[in-house]
Amino acid sequence: MSPIQELVPLGKTGIQVTQLGVGAMSWGDRMMWGYGRGYQEEDVRQAFETSVAEGINFFDTAEVYGSGTSERFLGRFRASVSAPLVVATKFMPFPWRLTHAAIQRALRNSLKRLELESVDLYQVHWPFPPVPVERWANALADFVEAGLARAVGVSNYNEDQMRRANATLARRGIPLASNQVIYHLLDRRVERNGLLKACQELGITLIAYSPLGQGVLTGKYTPEKPLSGIRSRLYSRSFLEKIQPLIRQMREVGREHGGKTAAQVALNWCICKGALPIPGAKNE
Ligand SMILES: NC(=O)c1ccc[n+]([C@@H]2O[C@H](COP(=O)([O-])OP(=O)(O)OC[C@H]3O[C@@H](n4cnc5c(N)ncnc54)[C@H](OP(=O)(O)O)[C@@H]3O)[C@@H](O)[C@H]2O)c1
C-alpha cells in the first residue's frame, strides 16, 4: 500500500479518508485559474482519474467553484469510476442568503450537480455575517438528520467560531468533522492563533487548503518565471526571490528522502503537522 492510500479518520465521523485529498477549485474556474486557456475538461478528468487510480478517495469542491461547473464535473467523473469516494462541497453564505430554506435550496442544487442523493461532507464556506454560526450549524445538523449529508464541516472559521459551531452540533449529537483553512509552509497562522491546537483537542480535522501556496511551493515559479493572472498580484517577483532559499531547502530534503519533489515535501509537511492537505490539480 502506498502512503497515500493510508486512511485517516475524518474528525469523529467514522468516515475514513486518504491522508491527501484533491481540491477541485480550478475545475471550470476561468477568472482565477484560467480554465479554458491551457487546460480543459479532458485535462481535469485525467487529473481526477489519475488521483483515483493512485488511491486518493477525498475530493473537495464548492457550489461557487466555476459557478457550479466544478460540482458538475465531479458528479460526471465520479460516475465513471467504481472506487468509493468521499465527496465534500460547500455552501456560500452570501449576505442575501439568510434562511434555512436558502441553505437547503443550495444543498439540493449541489446534490443535483454532483449527481448524489447525499453528500459525504457539507461545509459552510465562510463565517460571513449577518447569520450567526449557530444558525448555520443547526441547519447542518438538520441535513445530517434528514440524510442529505453524512457529515458536516466549516471553513475559514476562527477558533471561537469553530468552538461555537462545534458546541451547537454537539447539542444535536453530531460531530463537527472539519475546519478547512489556509495552511502551508508560507502561511502558518493556524499554529500561532490556536486553531490547529483546538482542532486536535476537539478531534476536528484541519483540512489544509492551498497546501502548495497556490503553486509557489512547487518551485516552478521564480523571479525570472513569475506567475501570471490574479496570482501574479498575490506573489510578486520580490516575494518569489525571497522564498528561493526555502525552495532550495525543500528540494534538498526531497533529495535526501528518495528523490521527492518540493511539492511532495510541502504536502508531506502538512500531513506531518496533523492536517489533511487538498492540493489543487488541473491536470494529470
Ligand atoms: N475553503 C476555502 O476558502 C478555499 C480557498 C482556496 C482553496 N480551497 C481548496 O483548496 C484546494 C487547493 O488550493 P489551491 O488550488 O488554492 O492551491 P494549491 O493546492 O496550493 O496550488 C494549486 C496549484 O499548484 C500547482 N500544482 C499542483 N500540483 C502540482 C504538481 N504536481 N506539480 C507542479 N505544480 C502543481 C498548480 O499550479 P499551476 O496552476 O500554476 O500549474 C495548481 O494550480 C482548492 O482546489 C479548494 O478545494 C479552499
PDB file of N, CA, C and O in Angstrom, residues 159-201:
ATOM      1  N   GLU A 159     -11.024  30.198  15.810  1.00  0.00           N
ATOM      2  CA  GLU A 159     -11.212  29.238  16.914  1.00  0.00           C
ATOM      3  C   GLU A 159     -12.555  29.427  17.610  1.00  0.00           C
ATOM      4  O   GLU A 159     -13.273  28.455  17.867  1.00  0.00           O
ATOM      5  N   ASP A 160     -12.903  30.692  17.889  1.00  0.00           N
ATOM      6  CA  ASP A 160     -14.144  30.952  18.610  1.00  0.00           C
ATOM      7  C   ASP A 160     -15.361  30.497  17.781  1.00  0.00           C
ATOM      8  O   ASP A 160     -16.263  29.821  18.296  1.00  0.00           O
ATOM      9  N   GLN A 161     -15.362  30.837  16.506  1.00  0.00           N
ATOM     10  CA  GLN A 161     -16.495  30.447  15.641  1.00  0.00           C
ATOM     11  C   GLN A 161     -16.587  28.925  15.528  1.00  0.00           C
ATOM     12  O   GLN A 161     -17.677  28.348  15.559  1.00  0.00           O
ATOM     13  N   MET A 162     -15.420  28.289  15.430  1.00  0.00           N
ATOM     14  CA  MET A 162     -15.411  26.819  15.308  1.00  0.00           C
ATOM     15  C   MET A 162     -15.939  26.173  16.597  1.00  0.00           C
ATOM     16  O   MET A 162     -16.735  25.228  16.535  1.00  0.00           O
ATOM     17  N   ARG A 163     -15.506  26.704  17.750  1.00  0.00           N
ATOM     18  CA  ARG A 163     -15.982  26.133  19.022  1.00  0.00           C
ATOM     19  C   ARG A 163     -17.497  26.300  19.153  1.00  0.00           C
ATOM     20  O   ARG A 163     -18.199  25.414  19.645  1.00  0.00           O
ATOM     21  N   ARG A 164     -18.004  27.455  18.703  1.00  0.00           N
ATOM     22  CA  ARG A 164     -19.458  27.688  18.795  1.00  0.00           C
ATOM     23  C   ARG A 164     -20.227  26.736  17.869  1.00  0.00           C
ATOM     24  O   ARG A 164     -21.247  26.162  18.265  1.00  0.00           O
ATOM     25  N   ALA A 165     -19.721  26.554  16.655  1.00  0.00           N
ATOM     26  CA  ALA A 165     -20.382  25.621  15.728  1.00  0.00           C
ATOM     27  C   ALA A 165     -20.318  24.204  16.289  1.00  0.00           C
ATOM     28  O   ALA A 165     -21.304  23.449  16.253  1.00  0.00           O
ATOM     29  N   ASN A 166     -19.165  23.856  16.842  1.00  0.00           N
ATOM     30  CA  ASN A 166     -18.970  22.518  17.412  1.00  0.00           C
ATOM     31  C   ASN A 166     -19.940  22.272  18.573  1.00  0.00           C
ATOM     32  O   ASN A 166     -20.561  21.211  18.672  1.00  0.00           O
ATOM     33  N   ALA A 167     -20.103  23.299  19.438  1.00  0.00           N
ATOM     34  CA  ALA A 167     -20.984  23.145  20.601  1.00  0.00           C
ATOM     35  C   ALA A 167     -22.438  23.006  20.154  1.00  0.00           C
ATOM     36  O   ALA A 167     -23.198  22.196  20.703  1.00  0.00           O
ATOM     37  N   THR A 168     -22.833  23.770  19.129  1.00  0.00           N
ATOM     38  CA  THR A 168     -24.216  23.695  18.632  1.00  0.00           C
ATOM     39  C   THR A 168     -24.491  22.297  18.078  1.00  0.00           C
ATOM     40  O   THR A 168     -25.527  21.685  18.363  1.00  0.00           O
ATOM     41  N   LEU A 169     -23.539  21.792  17.294  1.00  0.00           N
ATOM     42  CA  LEU A 169     -23.719  20.446  16.722  1.00  0.00           C
ATOM     43  C   LEU A 169     -23.700  19.393  17.821  1.00  0.00           C
ATOM     44  O   LEU A 169     -24.478  18.423  17.778  1.00  0.00           O
ATOM     45  N   ALA A 170     -22.824  19.581  18.809  1.00  0.00           N
ATOM     46  CA  ALA A 170     -22.712  18.595  19.901  1.00  0.00           C
ATOM     47  C   ALA A 170     -24.042  18.470  20.641  1.00  0.00           C
ATOM     48  O   ALA A 170     -24.440  17.370  21.035  1.00  0.00           O
ATOM     49  N   ARG A 171     -24.759  19.592  20.774  1.00  0.00           N
ATOM     50  CA  ARG A 171     -26.078  19.533  21.436  1.00  0.00           C
ATOM     51  C   ARG A 171     -27.060  18.685  20.636  1.00  0.00           C
ATOM     52  O   ARG A 171     -28.035  18.185  21.169  1.00  0.00           O
ATOM     53  N   ARG A 172     -26.789  18.530  19.344  1.00  0.00           N
ATOM     54  CA  ARG A 172     -27.647  17.692  18.495  1.00  0.00           C
ATOM     55  C   ARG A 172     -27.048  16.287  18.330  1.00  0.00           C
ATOM     56  O   ARG A 172     -27.547  15.481  17.533  1.00  0.00           O
ATOM     57  N   GLY A 173     -25.927  16.041  19.026  1.00  0.00           N
ATOM     58  CA  GLY A 173     -25.302  14.708  18.965  1.00  0.00           C
ATOM     59  C   GLY A 173     -24.539  14.454  17.675  1.00  0.00           C
ATOM     60  O   GLY A 173     -24.334  13.300  17.280  1.00  0.00           O
ATOM     61  N   ILE A 174     -24.114  15.541  17.021  1.00  0.00           N
ATOM     62  CA  ILE A 174     -23.427  15.402  15.716  1.00  0.00           C
ATOM     63  C   ILE A 174     -22.029  16.014  15.823  1.00  0.00           C
ATOM     64  O   ILE A 174     -21.885  17.147  16.299  1.00  0.00           O
ATOM     65  N   PRO A 175     -20.988  15.293  15.399  1.00  0.00           N
ATOM     66  CA  PRO A 175     -19.644  15.875  15.483  1.00  0.00           C
ATOM     67  C   PRO A 175     -19.390  16.894  14.362  1.00  0.00           C
ATOM     68  O   PRO A 175     -19.889  16.727  13.251  1.00  0.00           O
ATOM     69  N   LEU A 176     -18.622  17.916  14.671  1.00  0.00           N
ATOM     70  CA  LEU A 176     -18.123  18.808  13.621  1.00  0.00           C
ATOM     71  C   LEU A 176     -16.914  18.098  13.021  1.00  0.00           C
ATOM     72  O   LEU A 176     -15.913  17.879  13.702  1.00  0.00           O
ATOM     73  N   ALA A 177     -17.025  17.722  11.751  1.00  0.00           N
ATOM     74  CA  ALA A 177     -15.980  16.889  11.141  1.00  0.00           C
ATOM     75  C   ALA A 177     -14.686  17.647  10.916  1.00  0.00           C
ATOM     76  O   ALA A 177     -13.594  17.123  11.157  1.00  0.00           O
ATOM     77  N   SER A 178     -14.802  18.907  10.440  1.00  0.00           N
ATOM     78  CA  SER A 178     -13.595  19.557   9.919  1.00  0.00           C
ATOM     79  C   SER A 178     -13.732  21.067   9.868  1.00  0.00           C
ATOM     80  O   SER A 178     -14.839  21.604   9.852  1.00  0.00           O
ATOM     81  N   ASN A 179     -12.573  21.706   9.833  1.00  0.00           N
ATOM     82  CA  ASN A 179     -12.494  23.140   9.544  1.00  0.00           C
ATOM     83  C   ASN A 179     -11.455  23.285   8.446  1.00  0.00           C
ATOM     84  O   ASN A 179     -10.302  22.907   8.627  1.00  0.00           O
ATOM     85  N   GLN A 180     -11.889  23.808   7.302  1.00  0.00           N
ATOM     86  CA  GLN A 180     -10.987  23.922   6.142  1.00  0.00           C
ATOM     87  C   GLN A 180     -10.427  25.342   6.104  1.00  0.00           C
ATOM     88  O   GLN A 180     -11.172  26.309   5.940  1.00  0.00           O
ATOM     89  N   VAL A 181      -9.121  25.434   6.264  1.00  0.00           N
ATOM     90  CA  VAL A 181      -8.480  26.760   6.355  1.00  0.00           C
ATOM     91  C   VAL A 181      -7.165  26.757   5.570  1.00  0.00           C
ATOM     92  O   VAL A 181      -6.624  25.697   5.263  1.00  0.00           O
ATOM     93  N   ILE A 182      -6.664  27.950   5.320  1.00  0.00           N
ATOM     94  CA  ILE A 182      -5.387  28.022   4.611  1.00  0.00           C
ATOM     95  C   ILE A 182      -4.263  27.596   5.557  1.00  0.00           C
ATOM     96  O   ILE A 182      -4.222  28.019   6.713  1.00  0.00           O
ATOM     97  N   TYR A 183      -3.403  26.704   5.067  1.00  0.00           N
ATOM     98  CA  TYR A 183      -2.271  26.247   5.882  1.00  0.00           C
ATOM     99  C   TYR A 183      -1.215  25.658   4.960  1.00  0.00           C
ATOM    100  O   TYR A 183      -1.463  24.684   4.252  1.00  0.00           O
ATOM    101  N   HIS A 184      -0.082  26.294   4.942  1.00  0.00           N
ATOM    102  CA  HIS A 184       1.066  25.760   4.195  1.00  0.00           C
ATOM    103  C   HIS A 184       2.334  26.374   4.766  1.00  0.00           C
ATOM    104  O   HIS A 184       2.271  27.229   5.670  1.00  0.00           O
ATOM    105  N   LEU A 185       3.468  25.945   4.229  1.00  0.00           N
ATOM    106  CA  LEU A 185       4.763  26.367   4.778  1.00  0.00           C
ATOM    107  C   LEU A 185       4.950  27.886   4.846  1.00  0.00           C
ATOM    108  O   LEU A 185       5.735  28.376   5.651  1.00  0.00           O
ATOM    109  N   LEU A 186       4.258  28.612   3.996  1.00  0.00           N
ATOM    110  CA  LEU A 186       4.418  30.069   3.985  1.00  0.00           C
ATOM    111  C   LEU A 186       3.288  30.780   4.717  1.00  0.00           C
ATOM    112  O   LEU A 186       3.274  31.999   4.785  1.00  0.00           O
ATOM    113  N   ASP A 187       2.332  30.027   5.226  1.00  0.00           N
ATOM    114  CA  ASP A 187       1.231  30.623   5.982  1.00  0.00           C
ATOM    115  C   ASP A 187       0.903  29.704   7.158  1.00  0.00           C
ATOM    116  O   ASP A 187       0.142  28.744   7.030  1.00  0.00           O
ATOM    117  N   ARG A 188       1.528  30.048   8.305  1.00  0.00           N
ATOM    118  CA  ARG A 188       1.428  29.157   9.460  1.00  0.00           C
ATOM    119  C   ARG A 188       0.604  29.792  10.584  1.00  0.00           C
ATOM    120  O   ARG A 188       0.795  29.485  11.760  1.00  0.00           O
ATOM    121  N   ARG A 189      -0.353  30.664  10.192  1.00  0.00           N
ATOM    122  CA  ARG A 189      -1.141  31.362  11.214  1.00  0.00           C
ATOM    123  C   ARG A 189      -1.884  30.410  12.141  1.00  0.00           C
ATOM    124  O   ARG A 189      -2.020  30.689  13.325  1.00  0.00           O
ATOM    125  N   VAL A 190      -2.361  29.282  11.611  1.00  0.00           N
ATOM    126  CA  VAL A 190      -3.156  28.368  12.460  1.00  0.00           C
ATOM    127  C   VAL A 190      -2.328  27.776  13.601  1.00  0.00           C
ATOM    128  O   VAL A 190      -2.887  27.315  14.595  1.00  0.00           O
ATOM    129  N   GLU A 191      -1.003  27.813  13.445  1.00  0.00           N
ATOM    130  CA  GLU A 191      -0.151  27.325  14.551  1.00  0.00           C
ATOM    131  C   GLU A 191      -0.086  28.371  15.662  1.00  0.00           C
ATOM    132  O   GLU A 191       0.050  28.043  16.828  1.00  0.00           O
ATOM    133  N   ARG A 192      -0.154  29.647  15.255  1.00  0.00           N
ATOM    134  CA  ARG A 192       0.003  30.729  16.239  1.00  0.00           C
ATOM    135  C   ARG A 192      -1.319  31.155  16.865  1.00  0.00           C
ATOM    136  O   ARG A 192      -1.352  31.593  18.002  1.00  0.00           O
ATOM    137  N   ASN A 193      -2.418  31.050  16.094  1.00  0.00           N
ATOM    138  CA  ASN A 193      -3.683  31.578  16.626  1.00  0.00           C
ATOM    139  C   ASN A 193      -4.508  30.531  17.385  1.00  0.00           C
ATOM    140  O   ASN A 193      -5.642  30.806  17.776  1.00  0.00           O
ATOM    141  N   GLY A 194      -3.936  29.362  17.589  1.00  0.00           N
ATOM    142  CA  GLY A 194      -4.607  28.366  18.430  1.00  0.00           C
ATOM    143  C   GLY A 194      -5.544  27.429  17.688  1.00  0.00           C
ATOM    144  O   GLY A 194      -6.075  26.476  18.277  1.00  0.00           O
ATOM    145  N   LEU A 195      -5.757  27.672  16.378  1.00  0.00           N
ATOM    146  CA  LEU A 195      -6.752  26.855  15.662  1.00  0.00           C
ATOM    147  C   LEU A 195      -6.320  25.398  15.513  1.00  0.00           C
ATOM    148  O   LEU A 195      -7.116  24.483  15.740  1.00  0.00           O
ATOM    149  N   LEU A 196      -5.054  25.189  15.161  1.00  0.00           N
ATOM    150  CA  LEU A 196      -4.570  23.814  14.967  1.00  0.00           C
ATOM    151  C   LEU A 196      -4.688  23.030  16.283  1.00  0.00           C
ATOM    152  O   LEU A 196      -5.154  21.888  16.303  1.00  0.00           O
ATOM    153  N   LYS A 197      -4.295  23.697  17.365  1.00  0.00           N
ATOM    154  CA  LYS A 197      -4.344  23.036  18.678  1.00  0.00           C
ATOM    155  C   LYS A 197      -5.801  22.722  19.065  1.00  0.00           C
ATOM    156  O   LYS A 197      -6.103  21.639  19.572  1.00  0.00           O
ATOM    157  N   ALA A 198      -6.695  23.678  18.813  1.00  0.00           N
ATOM    158  CA  ALA A 198      -8.109  23.463  19.159  1.00  0.00           C
ATOM    159  C   ALA A 198      -8.691  22.304  18.342  1.00  0.00           C
ATOM    160  O   ALA A 198      -9.480  21.510  18.863  1.00  0.00           O
ATOM    161  N   CYS A 199      -8.304  22.196  17.073  1.00  0.00           N
ATOM    162  CA  CYS A 199      -8.783  21.084  16.241  1.00  0.00           C
ATOM    163  C   CYS A 199      -8.325  19.764  16.850  1.00  0.00           C
ATOM    164  O   CYS A 199      -9.108  18.806  16.951  1.00  0.00           O
ATOM    165  N   GLN A 200      -7.045  19.721  17.260  1.00  0.00           N
ATOM    166  CA  GLN A 200      -6.523  18.476  17.831  1.00  0.00           C
ATOM    167  C   GLN A 200      -7.244  18.152  19.148  1.00  0.00           C
ATOM    168  O   GLN A 200      -7.607  17.004  19.401  1.00  0.00           O
ATOM    169  N   GLU A 201      -7.474  19.177  19.957  1.00  0.00           N
ATOM    170  CA  GLU A 201      -8.162  18.968  21.248  1.00  0.00           C
ATOM    171  C   GLU A 201      -9.586  18.427  21.043  1.00  0.00           C
ATOM    172  O   GLU A 201     -10.024  17.529  21.770  1.00  0.00           O
TER     173      GLU A 201
END
